CSV table of C-alpha atoms in Angstrom, one decimal:
chain,number,residue,atom,x,y,z
E,1,UNK,CA,-2.9,-20.9,-9.9
E,2,UNK,CA,-5.3,-19.3,-12.4
E,3,UNK,CA,-4.0,-17.5,-15.4
E,4,UNK,CA,-5.6,-14.1,-15.8
E,5,UNK,CA,-5.4,-11.7,-18.8
E,6,UNK,CA,-6.6,-8.2,-19.1
E,7,UNK,CA,-7.4,-5.9,-22.0
E,8,UNK,CA,-6.3,-3.3,-22.7
E,9,UNK,CA,-3.0,-3.3,-21.0
E,10,UNK,CA,-2.8,0.5,-21.1
E,11,UNK,CA,-4.8,3.4,-22.5
E,12,UNK,CA,-4.8,7.1,-22.6
E,13,UNK,CA,-8.3,8.6,-22.5
E,14,UNK,CA,-9.9,12.1,-22.6
E,15,UNK,CA,-11.9,13.3,-19.6
E,16,UNK,CA,-15.6,12.7,-19.8
E,17,UNK,CA,-15.2,9.4,-21.8
E,18,UNK,CA,-15.6,5.9,-20.6
E,19,UNK,CA,-13.3,2.8,-20.8
E,20,UNK,CA,-14.3,-0.8,-20.4
E,21,UNK,CA,-11.6,-3.2,-19.1
E,22,UNK,CA,-11.9,-6.9,-19.8
E,23,UNK,CA,-10.7,-9.7,-17.5
E,24,UNK,CA,-10.4,-13.3,-18.7
E,25,UNK,CA,-9.5,-16.3,-16.5
E,26,UNK,CA,-8.4,-19.7,-17.8
E,27,UNK,CA,-10.6,-21.6,-15.4
E,28,UNK,CA,-14.1,-21.2,-13.9
E,29,UNK,CA,-14.1,-19.1,-10.7
E,30,UNK,CA,-16.9,-18.1,-8.4
E,31,UNK,CA,-15.6,-14.7,-7.3
E,32,UNK,CA,-13.7,-12.1,-9.2
E,33,UNK,CA,-12.4,-8.9,-7.7
E,34,UNK,CA,-11.6,-5.5,-9.2
E,35,UNK,CA,-8.9,-3.3,-7.5
E,36,UNK,CA,-7.4,0.1,-8.2
E,37,UNK,CA,-3.9,1.2,-7.5
E,38,UNK,CA,-3.5,5.0,-7.7
E,39,UNK,CA,-0.1,6.4,-8.3
E,40,UNK,CA,2.2,5.8,-5.2
E,41,UNK,CA,-0.7,4.1,-3.4
E,42,UNK,CA,-1.5,0.6,-2.3
E,43,UNK,CA,-4.2,-1.6,-3.8
E,44,UNK,CA,-7.8,-0.8,-3.0
E,45,UNK,CA,-10.8,-3.1,-3.6
E,46,UNK,CA,-13.4,-1.5,-5.8
E,47,UNK,CA,-16.0,-4.3,-5.9
E,48,UNK,CA,-16.5,-8.1,-5.8
E,49,UNK,CA,-18.3,-9.7,-8.8
E,50,UNK,CA,-20.2,-12.9,-8.6
E,51,UNK,CA,-21.6,-14.6,-11.6
E,52,UNK,CA,-25.4,-14.1,-11.8
E,53,UNK,CA,-25.7,-11.4,-9.2
E,54,UNK,CA,-25.1,-7.7,-8.8
E,55,UNK,CA,-21.5,-6.7,-7.9
E,56,UNK,CA,-20.8,-5.7,-4.3
E,57,UNK,CA,-19.1,-2.3,-4.1
E,58,UNK,CA,-16.8,-1.1,-1.4
E,59,UNK,CA,-17.3,2.2,0.4
E,60,UNK,CA,-16.4,5.1,-1.9
E,61,UNK,CA,-17.2,3.3,-5.1
E,62,UNK,CA,-20.6,3.3,-6.8
E,63,UNK,CA,-22.1,1.3,-9.7
E,64,UNK,CA,-22.8,4.4,-11.8
E,65,UNK,CA,-19.1,5.2,-11.9
E,66,UNK,CA,-17.8,1.7,-12.1
E,67,UNK,CA,-20.4,-0.6,-13.6
E,68,UNK,CA,-19.3,-4.3,-13.7
E,69,UNK,CA,-20.5,-7.2,-15.7
E,70,UNK,CA,-20.0,-10.9,-14.9
E,71,UNK,CA,-21.7,-12.8,-17.7
E,72,UNK,CA,-20.0,-16.2,-16.9
E,73,UNK,CA,-17.5,-17.9,-14.6
E,74,UNK,CA,-14.4,-17.0,-16.6
E,75,UNK,CA,-15.0,-13.3,-17.7
E,76,UNK,CA,-15.8,-9.9,-16.2
E,77,UNK,CA,-15.6,-6.3,-17.3
E,78,UNK,CA,-15.2,-3.1,-15.4
E,79,UNK,CA,-16.2,0.2,-16.9
E,80,UNK,CA,-14.7,3.5,-15.7
E,81,UNK,CA,-17.3,6.0,-16.6
E,82,UNK,CA,-17.2,9.8,-17.2
E,83,UNK,CA,-13.5,9.8,-16.5
E,84,UNK,CA,-11.5,12.5,-14.8
E,85,UNK,CA,-7.7,12.8,-14.3
E,86,UNK,CA,-8.3,11.4,-10.7
E,87,UNK,CA,-9.2,8.1,-12.3
E,88,UNK,CA,-5.7,7.7,-13.6
E,89,UNK,CA,-4.7,4.4,-12.0
E,90,UNK,CA,-3.8,0.8,-12.6
E,91,UNK,CA,-6.9,-1.3,-12.6
E,92,UNK,CA,-6.5,-5.0,-11.6
E,93,UNK,CA,-8.7,-7.9,-11.6
E,94,UNK,CA,-8.1,-10.9,-9.3
E,95,UNK,CA,-9.6,-14.3,-8.5
E,96,UNK,CA,-9.5,-16.6,-5.6
E,97,UNK,CA,-8.0,-19.9,-6.5
E,98,UNK,CA,-5.9,-22.7,-5.1
E,99,UNK,CA,-6.5,-25.5,-2.5
E,100,UNK,CA,-7.7,-23.2,0.2
E,101,UNK,CA,-9.3,-20.7,-2.1
E,102,UNK,CA,-8.1,-17.9,0.2
E,103,UNK,CA,-5.3,-16.8,-2.0
E,104,UNK,CA,-6.1,-14.2,-4.6
E,105,UNK,CA,-4.2,-14.1,-7.9
E,106,UNK,CA,-4.0,-11.0,-10.0
E,107,UNK,CA,-4.0,-10.1,-13.6
E,108,UNK,CA,-1.3,-8.0,-15.2
E,109,UNK,CA,-3.4,-4.8,-14.8
E,110,UNK,CA,-4.6,-2.0,-17.0
E,111,UNK,CA,-2.7,1.2,-16.8
E,112,UNK,CA,-5.1,4.1,-17.4
E,113,UNK,CA,-4.1,7.8,-17.9
E,114,UNK,CA,-6.9,10.3,-18.2
E,115,UNK,CA,-6.0,13.7,-19.7
K,1,UNK,CA,-8.1,3.7,9.3
K,2,UNK,CA,-5.1,1.8,8.1
K,3,UNK,CA,-5.7,-1.8,9.2
K,4,UNK,CA,-2.5,-3.1,7.6
K,5,UNK,CA,0.7,-1.1,7.9
K,6,UNK,CA,4.1,-1.4,6.3
K,7,UNK,CA,6.0,1.3,8.1
K,8,UNK,CA,9.2,1.0,6.0
K,9,UNK,CA,8.6,2.5,2.5
K,10,UNK,CA,12.0,1.2,1.3
K,11,UNK,CA,14.8,-1.3,2.2
K,12,UNK,CA,18.2,-1.7,0.7
K,13,UNK,CA,20.0,-5.0,1.1
K,14,UNK,CA,23.2,-6.5,-0.2
K,15,UNK,CA,23.0,-9.5,-2.5
K,16,UNK,CA,23.4,-12.7,-0.5
K,17,UNK,CA,22.2,-11.2,2.8
K,18,UNK,CA,18.8,-11.5,4.4
K,19,UNK,CA,16.0,-9.2,3.6
K,20,UNK,CA,13.4,-8.7,6.4
K,21,UNK,CA,10.1,-7.0,5.5
K,22,UNK,CA,7.7,-6.1,8.3
K,23,UNK,CA,4.0,-5.7,8.5
K,24,UNK,CA,1.7,-4.8,11.4
K,25,UNK,CA,-2.1,-5.1,11.5
K,26,UNK,CA,-4.8,-3.8,13.9
K,27,UNK,CA,-7.8,-6.0,13.2
K,28,UNK,CA,-7.9,-9.0,15.4
K,29,UNK,CA,-10.4,-10.7,13.1
K,30,UNK,CA,-7.7,-11.1,10.4
K,31,UNK,CA,-6.8,-14.8,10.1
K,32,UNK,CA,-5.1,-15.2,6.8
K,33,UNK,CA,-2.1,-13.2,5.6
K,34,UNK,CA,-0.3,-13.0,2.3
K,35,UNK,CA,2.8,-11.5,0.7
K,36,UNK,CA,2.9,-10.2,-2.9
K,37,UNK,CA,5.7,-9.0,-5.0
K,38,UNK,CA,5.1,-6.4,-7.6
K,39,UNK,CA,7.3,-5.2,-10.5
K,40,UNK,CA,6.5,-2.0,-12.3
K,41,UNK,CA,3.9,-2.4,-15.1
K,42,UNK,CA,2.9,-5.9,-13.8
K,43,UNK,CA,0.2,-7.2,-11.5
K,44,UNK,CA,1.1,-8.4,-8.0
K,45,UNK,CA,2.5,-11.9,-7.9
K,46,UNK,CA,1.6,-14.1,-4.9
K,47,UNK,CA,4.6,-15.2,-2.9
K,48,UNK,CA,3.6,-16.9,0.3
K,49,UNK,CA,0.8,-17.0,2.8
K,50,UNK,CA,0.2,-18.0,6.4
K,51,UNK,CA,-2.9,-18.9,8.4
K,52,UNK,CA,-3.3,-17.6,11.9
K,53,UNK,CA,-3.1,-21.2,13.2
K,54,UNK,CA,0.5,-21.2,12.3
K,55,UNK,CA,3.4,-19.0,13.3
K,56,UNK,CA,5.8,-19.9,10.4
K,57,UNK,CA,5.5,-20.9,6.8
K,58,UNK,CA,8.5,-21.6,4.6
K,59,UNK,CA,8.8,-21.9,0.8
K,60,UNK,CA,12.3,-22.0,-0.6
K,61,UNK,CA,14.1,-18.7,0.1
K,62,UNK,CA,10.9,-17.2,1.5
K,63,UNK,CA,9.7,-17.5,5.1
K,64,UNK,CA,6.8,-15.7,6.7
K,65,UNK,CA,6.6,-15.4,10.5
K,66,UNK,CA,3.4,-14.5,12.3
K,67,UNK,CA,3.3,-13.1,15.9
K,68,UNK,CA,-0.4,-12.9,16.7
K,69,UNK,CA,0.0,-11.4,20.1
K,70,UNK,CA,2.0,-8.5,18.6
K,71,UNK,CA,-0.2,-8.4,15.5
K,72,UNK,CA,3.0,-8.5,13.4
K,73,UNK,CA,4.2,-10.5,10.5
K,74,UNK,CA,7.5,-10.5,8.6
K,75,UNK,CA,8.8,-11.9,5.4
K,76,UNK,CA,12.4,-13.2,5.3
K,77,UNK,CA,14.2,-13.6,2.0
K,78,UNK,CA,17.4,-15.6,2.3
K,79,UNK,CA,19.7,-15.2,0.4
K,80,UNK,CA,18.5,-12.0,-1.3
K,81,UNK,CA,19.1,-11.8,-5.1
K,82,UNK,CA,19.0,-8.8,-7.5
K,83,UNK,CA,15.8,-10.2,-9.0
K,84,UNK,CA,14.1,-9.8,-5.7
K,85,UNK,CA,14.2,-6.0,-6.2
K,86,UNK,CA,10.5,-5.1,-6.3
K,87,UNK,CA,7.7,-3.6,-4.2
K,88,UNK,CA,6.4,-6.1,-1.6
K,89,UNK,CA,2.9,-5.8,-0.2
K,90,UNK,CA,1.5,-7.6,2.7
K,91,UNK,CA,-2.3,-8.3,2.8
K,92,UNK,CA,-4.7,-9.7,5.3
K,93,UNK,CA,-8.2,-11.1,5.3
K,94,UNK,CA,-10.8,-12.4,7.8
K,95,UNK,CA,-11.3,-15.6,5.8
K,96,UNK,CA,-13.1,-17.6,8.5
K,97,UNK,CA,-15.9,-15.1,8.7
K,98,UNK,CA,-16.6,-15.4,5.0
K,99,UNK,CA,-15.2,-12.0,4.5
K,100,UNK,CA,-13.3,-12.2,1.3
K,101,UNK,CA,-11.8,-8.8,1.1
K,102,UNK,CA,-8.0,-8.4,1.1
K,103,UNK,CA,-6.7,-5.4,2.9
K,104,UNK,CA,-3.3,-4.3,1.6
K,105,UNK,CA,-0.4,-2.4,3.2
K,106,UNK,CA,1.2,0.5,1.5
K,107,UNK,CA,4.2,-1.6,0.3
K,108,UNK,CA,7.9,-1.7,0.8
K,109,UNK,CA,10.3,-1.2,-2.0
K,110,UNK,CA,13.2,-3.6,-1.8
K,111,UNK,CA,16.4,-3.0,-3.6
K,112,UNK,CA,19.0,-5.7,-3.6
K,113,UNK,CA,22.4,-4.5,-4.7
K,114,UNK,CA,25.6,-6.3,-5.6
């Protein structure tokens, strides 16, 4: 399975500011995914990021709020823009890997608190 | 619309006994199912998966059963150990249609006590 790291691991931010979360994978992967887990909730997919193309956003998530970069096959960033307390969540990146490529593996997550 | 449901928010099991975690789904297009374990302050860890062409998959202490007609899957952990205490998520995808999105259930918190 792929080894995934995220930076920062946690942050406390003021409302109205933006935070960029980095995701690094130890192998080249075609697709990277960004998820959010709000307090007490399950994981929700924000967007799918392919290298060399625009990210595909899920219903309820927009590029202006969550811009994503995917400059190469091992790296991606997610920015949480103009933050409000409702954005307090754990943000997770994941990749598809393995023999079937149907299994997704997750990074350790970025725990964000917006005051 | 909750396509993947874990109706038990918590489960308490004695060490050494069997833990059974259940998951139901509504979308008949789902053909690949996964179980993840999550500790606090960590990302989900992949445990085991099953394709819809099978009805059972086993890996060590973990076995997943799939009942397609009932749209139900379950994860059995035997024997349960204190280190198994975590939140367990089931997830589903419609992989054969090129639809990569994983849909997660709400999770079940398992507590294994001595």
